Amino acid sequence: MDALMNFGAGIFGGVWPAVWTLLKIILIVAPLLLCVAYLTWAERKVIGYMQVRIGPNRVGPLGLIQPIADGLKLLLKEVIVPSSSSKGIFIIAPMLAIAPALAAWAVVPFTDTLVLANIDASLLYIMAITSMGVYGVMLSGWASNSKYAFLGAMRSAAQMVSYEIAMGFSLICVLMVSNSLNLVEIVNAQDQGRFASHGLGFLSWNWLPLLPMFIVYLISGTAELNRAPFDVAEGESEIVAGFHVEYSGMAFALFFLAEYANMILVAALTSIMFLGGWLSPVGFLPDGIIWLFAKMSIILFLYLWFRATFPRYRYDQLMRLGWKVFLPICLVWLVVVGVWMMSPLTIWK
Amino acid sequence: MDFQTVVFFFLSAILIFASLRVITARNPVHAALHLILAFFTCGGIWALLQAEFLAIAIILVYVGAVMVLFLFVVMMLDINLDRIRQGFWNYLPLGAMLGILMVLEMGLVLGSKYFQVPAADAISPAGISNTKSIGALMFTDFVYPFELASIVLLVGMIAAIVLTYRGPKKSKYTNPNQQVFVKAKDRVRVLQMPVEKD
């Protein structure tokens, strides 16, 4: 590693730190986009098998080259801008959708040392950046000048604002028990406790003491992603395809990329906040990045499973779940955790 | 000129441009978008001042929540630009007077020796994050103003609900509890029919 640093500093001189950071960004984003491509493949395969179909199986063995073929096709298609749309915003909207999805990865830790920017308030940073993802959806819906797209955008905005509150409250419980806003410290805090010292680390992770918050976070995460059963923003049986109905070619592909990159991001965050990140579930196995990837895969599989299982929520049911069920649960559990932490029975020292 | 100064002037230029566009843009949605850009850039400038909590909080609260709802409303307006421009000359004297008053007040606050803000001493030692020290101050030295602010917010929230509440709706209301606990046999009845032969 030192040899590489010296070599780089020799070639680039003073700008080497900037070049090195750019290299690290590429090292995160390139595998991420590859994962996005194969997540779409996995989704079609998994849902295919759940519905007793085969899924894509023509392009390459097991259809493995299908996502590449899809990407190539979308790249070669024309981006049609509707004649009465607001052109500048129409073009900017897909970029606003994908930029937060990628920018949030800057602070996601893969192990306790492998993180691009280990900042103090990384949890706040993630919440701030991901809350901007809604603009891509809203602006695309408005700029398209189409009533279906506009309805999708309105639904999406209302839904994301509602579920962000429940999500924020569940994260508040996590940062209370971890006593930190830093994602690395949040994971390290889950490595302590009665069970962890007996080699049963998975019982010390936040999911067990904060079980209601874990469930709230998992479900609000699905809602924030506009995934089924919360996909009222797209709702192909009601409003054609919702906010991206007027988009074609690569502009459409950007929305698609953003949705899947966000899925992977929320899966990573759920693993870090509640499932111990890179920590190994049992004492005799070493910690490592492989555990994080395994936990993320399980959660991603859950999202695909949800989509194949549940019918879409009706709009009023969705709002009721966010405001009348999750919010009271969060408020009560927040007080419970606070009292628990201050009582002699506390498990967080 | 060091790097930080360059970044500061770059962000300030964007901030001034965006703020000007907020009041000059013809389309209200464009104006709202420039306001979002202004908030975002403001967050950048605060981050440059190493006030990371404030920087992230303005993006989280204003960009991520307040402006989303603002845009939500502005997008649904049916705007007739000519009607808005009609009263321009009538409102100009009042608007200009208010503007001049505000500039004067700002000048007083920034220039006068009575309003000088005492230079902030580095209260928190290095290594303790900005967020932590703000939290500690808020719940010790400034706990009464903090609670007062939260009560003002609560009153504002209740007032907004009371002002917009127009009595119970006359719509057909379905009780979600009954919907959830419905059994198949309440809805579907399977009848036995004799087989018809001919």
XYZ file of C-alpha atoms in Angstrom:
547
model
C 0.000 0.000 0.000
C 2.825 2.385 0.900
C 4.571 1.525 -2.362
C 1.401 2.413 -4.274
C 1.088 5.704 -2.391
C 4.698 6.627 -3.117
C 4.333 5.640 -6.765
C 1.197 7.735 -7.137
C 2.729 10.710 -5.358
C 5.736 10.436 -7.677
C 3.621 10.600 -10.829
C 0.894 13.085 -9.843
C 2.791 15.168 -7.274
C 0.602 17.528 -5.266
C -2.723 16.496 -6.802
C -2.200 12.846 -5.779
C -4.657 12.966 -2.791
C -7.397 14.180 -5.144
C -6.551 11.493 -7.712
C -6.473 8.838 -4.972
C -9.927 9.914 -3.712
C -11.283 9.794 -7.261
C -9.868 6.282 -7.637
C -11.589 5.225 -4.401
C -14.884 6.706 -5.634
C -14.575 4.705 -8.843
C -13.800 1.604 -6.779
C -17.119 2.072 -4.958
C -19.347 3.232 -7.817
C -18.259 0.743 -10.503
C -19.044 -2.412 -8.477
C -22.223 -0.691 -7.254
C -23.495 -0.191 -10.804
C -22.579 -3.787 -11.627
C -24.576 -4.909 -8.575
C -27.490 -2.774 -9.756
C -27.397 -4.516 -13.150
C -27.402 -7.948 -11.578
C -30.001 -6.982 -8.990
C -32.430 -6.403 -11.865
C -31.510 -9.831 -13.188
C -31.947 -11.388 -9.743
C -35.296 -9.672 -9.338
C -36.614 -11.092 -12.603
C -35.268 -14.553 -11.811
C -36.524 -14.642 -8.203
C -39.976 -13.328 -9.034
C -40.016 -15.669 -12.023
C -39.394 -18.716 -9.860
C -41.900 -17.525 -7.245
C -44.529 -17.318 -9.974
C -43.510 -20.705 -11.484
C -41.895 -19.119 -14.520
C -38.280 -19.327 -15.678
C -37.421 -15.651 -15.970
C -34.834 -14.398 -18.460
C -32.984 -17.361 -19.960
C -32.125 -16.441 -23.571
C -29.163 -14.059 -23.435
C -26.172 -16.001 -22.183
C -26.247 -18.971 -19.792
C -29.150 -18.572 -17.304
C -29.820 -15.207 -18.941
C -26.755 -13.770 -17.213
C -25.971 -11.279 -19.998
C -29.564 -9.982 -20.033
C -28.869 -6.841 -17.917
C -25.974 -5.882 -20.221
C -28.235 -6.315 -23.248
C -30.957 -4.229 -21.586
C -28.495 -1.487 -20.730
C -27.131 -1.418 -24.270
C -30.625 -1.232 -25.705
C -31.574 1.685 -23.443
C -28.338 3.511 -24.324
C -29.095 3.298 -28.033
C -32.687 4.486 -27.709
C -33.668 8.064 -28.361
C -34.497 10.273 -25.385
C -37.784 11.856 -26.375
C -38.565 15.212 -24.765
C -42.320 15.922 -24.876
C -43.005 19.077 -26.862
C -44.877 20.974 -24.127
C -42.622 19.920 -21.275
C -40.310 22.131 -19.233
C -37.163 21.011 -21.059
C -34.388 21.968 -18.687
C -36.067 20.426 -15.666
C -37.093 17.389 -17.703
C -33.425 16.663 -18.397
C -32.180 17.541 -14.890
C -34.755 15.399 -13.020
C -33.169 11.966 -13.720
C -29.801 13.363 -12.653
C -31.339 14.615 -9.404
C -32.670 11.117 -8.844
C -29.382 9.298 -9.303
C -26.985 11.802 -7.706
C -28.168 11.350 -4.065
C -28.329 7.586 -4.554
C -24.610 7.571 -5.365
C -23.495 10.430 -3.095
C -24.802 8.702 0.027
C -22.259 5.898 -0.459
C -19.449 8.302 0.484
C -19.900 7.587 4.204
C -21.079 3.965 4.172
C -18.481 1.852 6.004
C -17.722 -1.594 4.604
C -15.454 -2.562 7.498
C -14.145 -0.476 10.386
C -11.292 0.846 8.229
C -12.712 0.529 4.716
C -14.750 3.721 4.347
C -14.341 6.608 1.919
C -15.090 9.417 4.398
C -15.326 8.529 8.080
C -17.027 11.753 9.208
C -18.463 12.378 12.678
C -22.066 12.874 11.669
C -22.267 10.261 8.928
C -25.771 9.147 9.946
C -27.053 12.726 9.624
C -25.277 13.051 6.277
C -27.011 9.941 4.954
C -30.414 11.141 6.158
C -29.864 14.563 4.568
C -28.659 13.221 1.231
C -31.295 10.514 0.869
C -34.058 12.996 1.710
C -33.143 14.820 -1.508
C -33.986 11.824 -3.688
C -37.632 12.876 -3.810
C -36.827 15.877 -6.028
C -35.987 13.663 -8.995
C -39.413 12.063 -8.785
C -41.321 15.294 -8.147
C -39.608 17.336 -10.854
C -39.875 14.598 -13.450
C -43.585 14.398 -12.761
C -44.083 18.140 -13.026
C -41.788 18.724 -16.029
C -43.391 15.986 -18.123
C -46.630 17.987 -18.388
C -48.662 14.799 -18.213
C -51.416 14.144 -15.709
C -50.299 10.594 -14.961
C -46.735 11.656 -14.293
C -47.975 14.510 -12.120
C -50.238 12.233 -10.076
C -47.296 9.890 -9.542
C -45.083 12.743 -8.396
C -47.699 14.039 -5.925
C -48.235 10.583 -4.465
C -44.529 9.991 -4.180
C -43.859 13.302 -2.437
C -46.606 12.759 0.138
C -45.513 9.191 0.766
C -41.811 9.887 1.126
C -42.342 12.800 3.506
C -44.647 10.668 5.677
C -42.368 7.671 5.942
C -39.216 9.732 6.409
C -40.557 10.712 9.851
C -41.006 7.121 11.024
C -37.605 6.266 9.564
C -35.968 9.189 11.341
C -37.501 8.205 14.683
C -36.282 4.622 14.406
C -32.792 5.930 13.636
C -32.995 8.212 16.672
C -33.415 5.108 18.849
C -30.353 3.565 17.203
C -28.189 6.599 17.796
C -29.422 6.857 21.394
C -28.260 3.342 22.238
C -25.037 3.701 20.236
C -24.294 7.124 21.713
C -22.896 8.206 18.365
C -23.814 9.541 14.935
C -20.907 7.789 13.298
C -21.762 4.623 11.380
C -18.498 2.884 12.297
C -19.138 3.500 15.998
C -22.766 2.396 15.630
C -21.536 -0.981 14.384
C -18.806 -1.225 17.006
C -21.351 -0.482 19.741
C -23.286 -3.587 18.649
C -20.226 -5.726 19.375
C -20.642 -5.234 23.135
C -23.059 -6.804 25.565
C -23.796 -9.958 27.507
C -24.424 -12.135 24.469
C -21.450 -10.844 22.474
C -19.081 -11.726 25.305
C -20.454 -15.296 25.259
C -19.813 -15.619 21.527
C -23.435 -15.113 20.462
C -22.934 -11.732 18.798
C -26.099 -11.821 16.702
C -28.234 -11.515 19.854
C -26.393 -8.327 20.813
C -27.130 -6.531 17.575
C -29.661 -3.723 17.633
C -32.420 -5.725 15.969
C -33.305 -7.579 19.179
C -33.505 -4.815 21.814
C -34.968 -2.445 19.211
C -37.172 -5.017 17.496
C -40.179 -2.713 16.896
C -37.857 -0.067 15.439
C -36.198 -2.668 13.227
C -39.554 -3.652 11.764
C -40.601 -0.014 11.363
C -37.320 0.778 9.620
C -37.551 -2.207 7.304
C -41.087 -1.332 6.225
C -40.534 2.429 5.973
C -37.378 1.677 4.010
C -39.460 -0.230 1.487
C -41.881 2.691 1.363
C -39.069 5.234 0.883
C -37.795 3.189 -2.031
C -41.236 3.313 -3.705
C -41.027 -0.464 -3.941
C -44.002 -2.812 -3.964
C -46.278 -2.943 -1.936
C -45.748 0.831 -1.580
C -45.251 1.578 -5.270
C -48.199 3.957 -5.597
C -45.893 6.448 -7.348
C -45.547 4.055 -10.267
C -48.772 2.095 -9.906
C -48.775 0.737 -13.439
C -52.354 -0.511 -13.149
C -53.656 2.900 -12.000
C -51.493 5.668 -13.474
C -49.644 3.885 -16.321
C -46.077 4.146 -14.952
C -46.369 7.204 -12.743
C -43.629 9.787 -12.691
C -41.442 8.328 -15.456
C -44.167 7.628 -17.998
C -42.804 10.234 -20.448
C -39.170 9.139 -20.185
C -37.388 6.910 -22.657
C -33.901 5.635 -23.338
C -31.108 6.536 -20.944
C -33.199 9.119 -19.066
C -35.549 6.303 -18.058
C -32.588 4.063 -17.290
C -31.288 6.651 -14.809
C -34.507 6.415 -12.775
C -34.175 2.670 -12.871
C -30.539 2.809 -11.756
C -31.438 5.233 -8.971
C -34.178 2.950 -7.643
C -31.914 -0.079 -7.510
C -28.906 1.832 -6.160
C -31.209 3.118 -3.417
C -32.367 -0.432 -2.686
C -28.776 -1.529 -2.170
C -28.121 1.566 -0.048
C -31.081 0.987 2.266
C -30.119 -2.692 2.534
C -26.607 -1.633 3.567
C -27.985 0.863 6.082
C -30.362 -1.683 7.608
C -27.461 -4.117 7.962
C -25.265 -1.462 9.575
C -27.889 0.000 11.919
C -29.660 -3.149 13.083
C -27.788 -6.247 11.935
C -24.261 -5.516 13.063
C -22.736 -4.556 9.710
C -19.512 -6.477 9.167
C -19.660 -8.235 12.566
C -19.750 -11.993 12.550
C -22.868 -13.558 14.114
C -20.908 -16.022 16.259
C -17.686 -15.658 18.196
C -15.600 -18.362 16.508
C -15.859 -16.861 13.015
C -13.863 -13.726 12.136
C -15.573 -10.416 11.314
C -15.321 -9.305 7.744
C -16.848 -7.510 4.779
C -18.377 -10.810 3.642
C -20.876 -10.671 6.530
C -22.045 -7.216 5.431
C -22.599 -8.457 1.898
C -24.440 -11.534 3.177
C -26.785 -9.398 5.320
C -27.377 -6.972 2.465
C -28.225 -9.885 0.145
C -30.784 -11.224 2.614
C -32.495 -7.831 2.852
C -32.436 -7.349 -0.916
C -34.011 -10.771 -1.267
C -36.708 -9.636 1.187
C -37.513 -6.676 -1.085
C -37.902 -8.972 -4.077
C -39.993 -11.353 -1.980
C -42.277 -8.487 -0.847
C -42.835 -7.524 -4.454
C -43.845 -11.023 -5.455
C -46.107 -11.472 -2.417
C -48.057 -8.372 -1.440
C -50.665 -6.503 -3.445
C -50.241 -2.731 -3.655
C -51.486 -0.679 -0.714
C -54.425 1.568 -1.302
C -53.402 5.210 -0.913
C -55.398 5.900 2.282
C -54.182 2.645 3.871
C -50.626 3.663 3.121
C -51.045 7.048 4.787
C -52.783 5.445 7.756
C -49.903 3.012 8.247
C -47.350 5.822 8.204
C -49.102 8.361 10.421
C -51.424 6.376 12.650
C -49.477 3.165 13.208
C -45.749 3.763 12.803
C -45.547 7.232 14.296
C -47.239 6.285 17.625
C -45.121 3.109 17.847
C -41.975 5.177 17.327
C -42.934 7.830 19.876
C -43.728 5.234 22.528
C -40.642 3.139 21.880
C -38.452 6.252 21.952
C -39.600 6.911 25.529
C -39.268 3.226 26.429
C -35.665 3.114 25.197
C -34.861 6.348 27.023
C -36.252 5.031 30.313
C -34.573 1.665 29.767
C -31.210 3.334 29.215
C -31.519 5.354 32.432
C -32.823 2.474 34.567
C -30.570 -0.029 36.411
C -31.677 -2.706 33.926
C -29.823 -0.965 31.080
C -27.879 -3.195 28.694
C -26.020 -0.268 27.110
C -23.074 0.995 29.112
C -5.746 33.016 -2.178
C -5.969 29.642 -0.496
C -8.320 26.839 -1.424
C -10.938 27.619 1.244
C -11.301 31.200 0.053
C -11.775 30.011 -3.517
C -14.493 27.593 -2.409
C -16.133 30.329 -0.330
C -16.320 32.766 -3.248
C -17.536 30.014 -5.559
C -20.364 29.059 -3.181
C -21.192 32.703 -2.457
C -21.483 33.440 -6.167
C -23.919 30.542 -6.587
C -25.836 31.646 -3.474
C -26.239 35.229 -4.702
C -27.225 34.116 -8.174
C -29.775 31.612 -6.833
C -31.250 34.126 -4.380
C -31.627 36.704 -7.146
C -33.339 34.159 -9.374
C -35.815 33.384 -6.572
C -37.288 36.872 -6.923
C -36.746 37.357 -10.671
C -37.788 33.972 -12.106
C -41.131 34.224 -13.936
C -42.196 30.677 -13.171
C -42.907 30.039 -9.454
C -41.624 26.462 -9.711
C -38.302 27.720 -11.060
C -38.209 30.259 -8.221
C -38.796 27.498 -5.668
C -36.053 25.386 -7.251
C -33.615 28.269 -7.006
C -34.592 28.692 -3.363
C -33.663 25.023 -2.849
C -30.325 25.647 -4.550
C -29.799 28.646 -2.262
C -30.443 26.554 0.867
C -28.137 23.838 -0.377
C -25.334 26.303 -1.099
C -25.874 27.907 2.279
C -25.332 24.469 3.808
C -22.082 24.275 1.856
C -20.880 27.596 3.245
C -21.702 26.513 6.796
C -19.818 23.277 6.257
C -16.871 25.412 5.167
C -17.101 27.189 8.531
C -16.886 23.741 10.188
C -20.434 24.003 11.502
C -21.217 20.532 10.231
C -24.358 20.030 12.309
C -26.000 23.239 11.063
C -24.914 22.478 7.498
C -26.489 19.040 7.534
C -29.541 20.235 9.478
C -30.410 22.928 6.921
C -30.244 20.356 4.127
C -32.184 17.769 6.122
C -34.909 20.148 7.296
C -35.206 22.831 4.636
C -34.139 21.035 1.462
C -35.385 17.594 2.447
C -38.709 18.414 4.070
C -39.892 22.034 4.039
C -39.147 22.748 0.393
C -40.607 19.415 -0.724
C -43.954 20.428 0.741
C -43.523 23.979 -0.572
C -42.852 22.674 -4.075
C -45.784 20.308 -3.653
C -48.094 23.306 -3.202
C -46.444 25.572 -5.781
C -46.631 22.864 -8.452
C -50.381 22.621 -8.081
C -50.999 26.356 -8.500
C -52.617 27.402 -11.720
C -50.729 30.583 -12.346
C -51.713 33.377 -14.609
C -48.562 35.473 -14.969
C -50.364 38.561 -16.288
C -52.629 38.716 -13.242
C -49.650 38.523 -10.914
C -47.843 41.321 -12.725
C -50.900 43.607 -12.693
C -50.456 45.125 -9.265
C -46.688 45.560 -9.566
C -46.609 49.387 -9.575
C -49.216 49.641 -6.824
C -47.224 47.420 -4.494
C -43.823 48.869 -5.392
C -43.739 51.798 -2.883
C -44.715 49.592 0.072
C -42.349 46.824 -0.977
C -39.463 49.224 -1.512
C -40.057 50.821 1.885
C -39.998 47.432 3.628
C -36.876 46.471 1.705
C -35.031 49.647 2.684
C -36.105 49.148 6.308
C -34.732 45.614 6.346
C -31.420 46.681 4.795
C -31.138 49.410 7.461
C -31.807 46.941 10.252
C -29.247 44.501 8.910
C -26.739 47.319 8.638
C -27.412 48.266 12.262
C -26.934 44.719 13.475
C -23.717 44.220 11.532
C -22.251 47.702 11.952
C -23.212 49.044 15.356
C -21.059 48.429 18.371
C -24.100 47.749 20.577
C -25.215 44.779 18.547
C -21.841 43.131 18.150
C -22.001 39.402 18.591
C -19.211 38.399 20.960
C -16.602 36.437 19.066
C -17.274 32.763 19.601
C -14.580 31.183 21.712
C -13.659 27.623 20.949
C -15.679 26.145 23.805
C -15.451 22.527 22.758
C -11.985 21.030 22.704
C -10.810 19.329 19.533
C -12.049 15.784 19.164
C -15.556 16.462 20.456
C -17.933 16.783 17.556
C -19.922 19.861 16.836
C -23.183 17.938 17.148
C -22.325 16.719 20.622
C -21.385 20.145 21.950
C -24.526 21.745 20.487
C -26.613 19.008 22.118
C -24.902 19.433 25.472
C -25.372 23.220 25.414
C -28.980 22.933 24.319
C -29.945 20.709 27.238
C -27.937 22.486 29.923
C -27.375 26.236 29.519
C -30.150 26.903 27.016
C -32.758 24.398 28.159
C -35.473 27.001 28.895
C -35.207 28.826 25.550
C -35.129 25.415 23.879
C -38.296 24.226 25.620
C -39.933 27.581 24.916
C -39.153 27.209 21.207
C -40.645 23.726 21.172
C -43.831 25.019 22.842
C -44.084 27.803 20.250
C -43.757 25.176 17.512
C -46.417 23.002 19.148
C -48.803 25.942 19.398
C -48.135 26.773 15.763
C -48.868 23.196 14.741
C -52.135 23.028 16.662
C -53.144 26.459 15.353
C -52.560 25.340 11.772
C -54.717 22.266 12.322
C -57.489 24.270 13.959
C -57.460 26.901 11.194
C -57.765 24.350 8.391
C -60.155 21.909 10.074
C -63.578 22.243 8.471
C -65.537 19.827 10.611
C -66.052 16.115 10.037
C -66.177 15.024 6.437
C -69.437 13.791 4.964
C -67.675 11.025 3.061
C -68.381 7.339 3.500
C -65.922 6.291 6.148
C -64.588 2.764 6.289
C -63.182 1.521 9.547
C -59.755 -0.013 8.869
C -60.013 -2.273 11.925
C -63.119 -3.923 10.588
C -61.455 -4.257 7.205
C -58.410 -5.939 8.692
C -60.347 -8.403 10.822
C -62.757 -9.460 8.124
C -63.083 -13.212 7.622
C -63.523 -14.975 4.342
C -66.866 -16.406 5.444
C -68.273 -12.877 6.005
C -67.743 -12.030 2.377
C -68.009 -15.202 0.351
C -70.664 -17.870 0.706
C -70.110 -21.148 -1.140
C -73.388 -22.714 -2.126
C -73.910 -26.360 -2.818
C -75.669 -26.801 -6.136
C -77.010 -30.102 -7.396
C -75.331 -31.198 -10.599
C -77.540 -30.526 -13.580
C -77.928 -33.468 -15.908
C -79.679 -33.548 -19.191
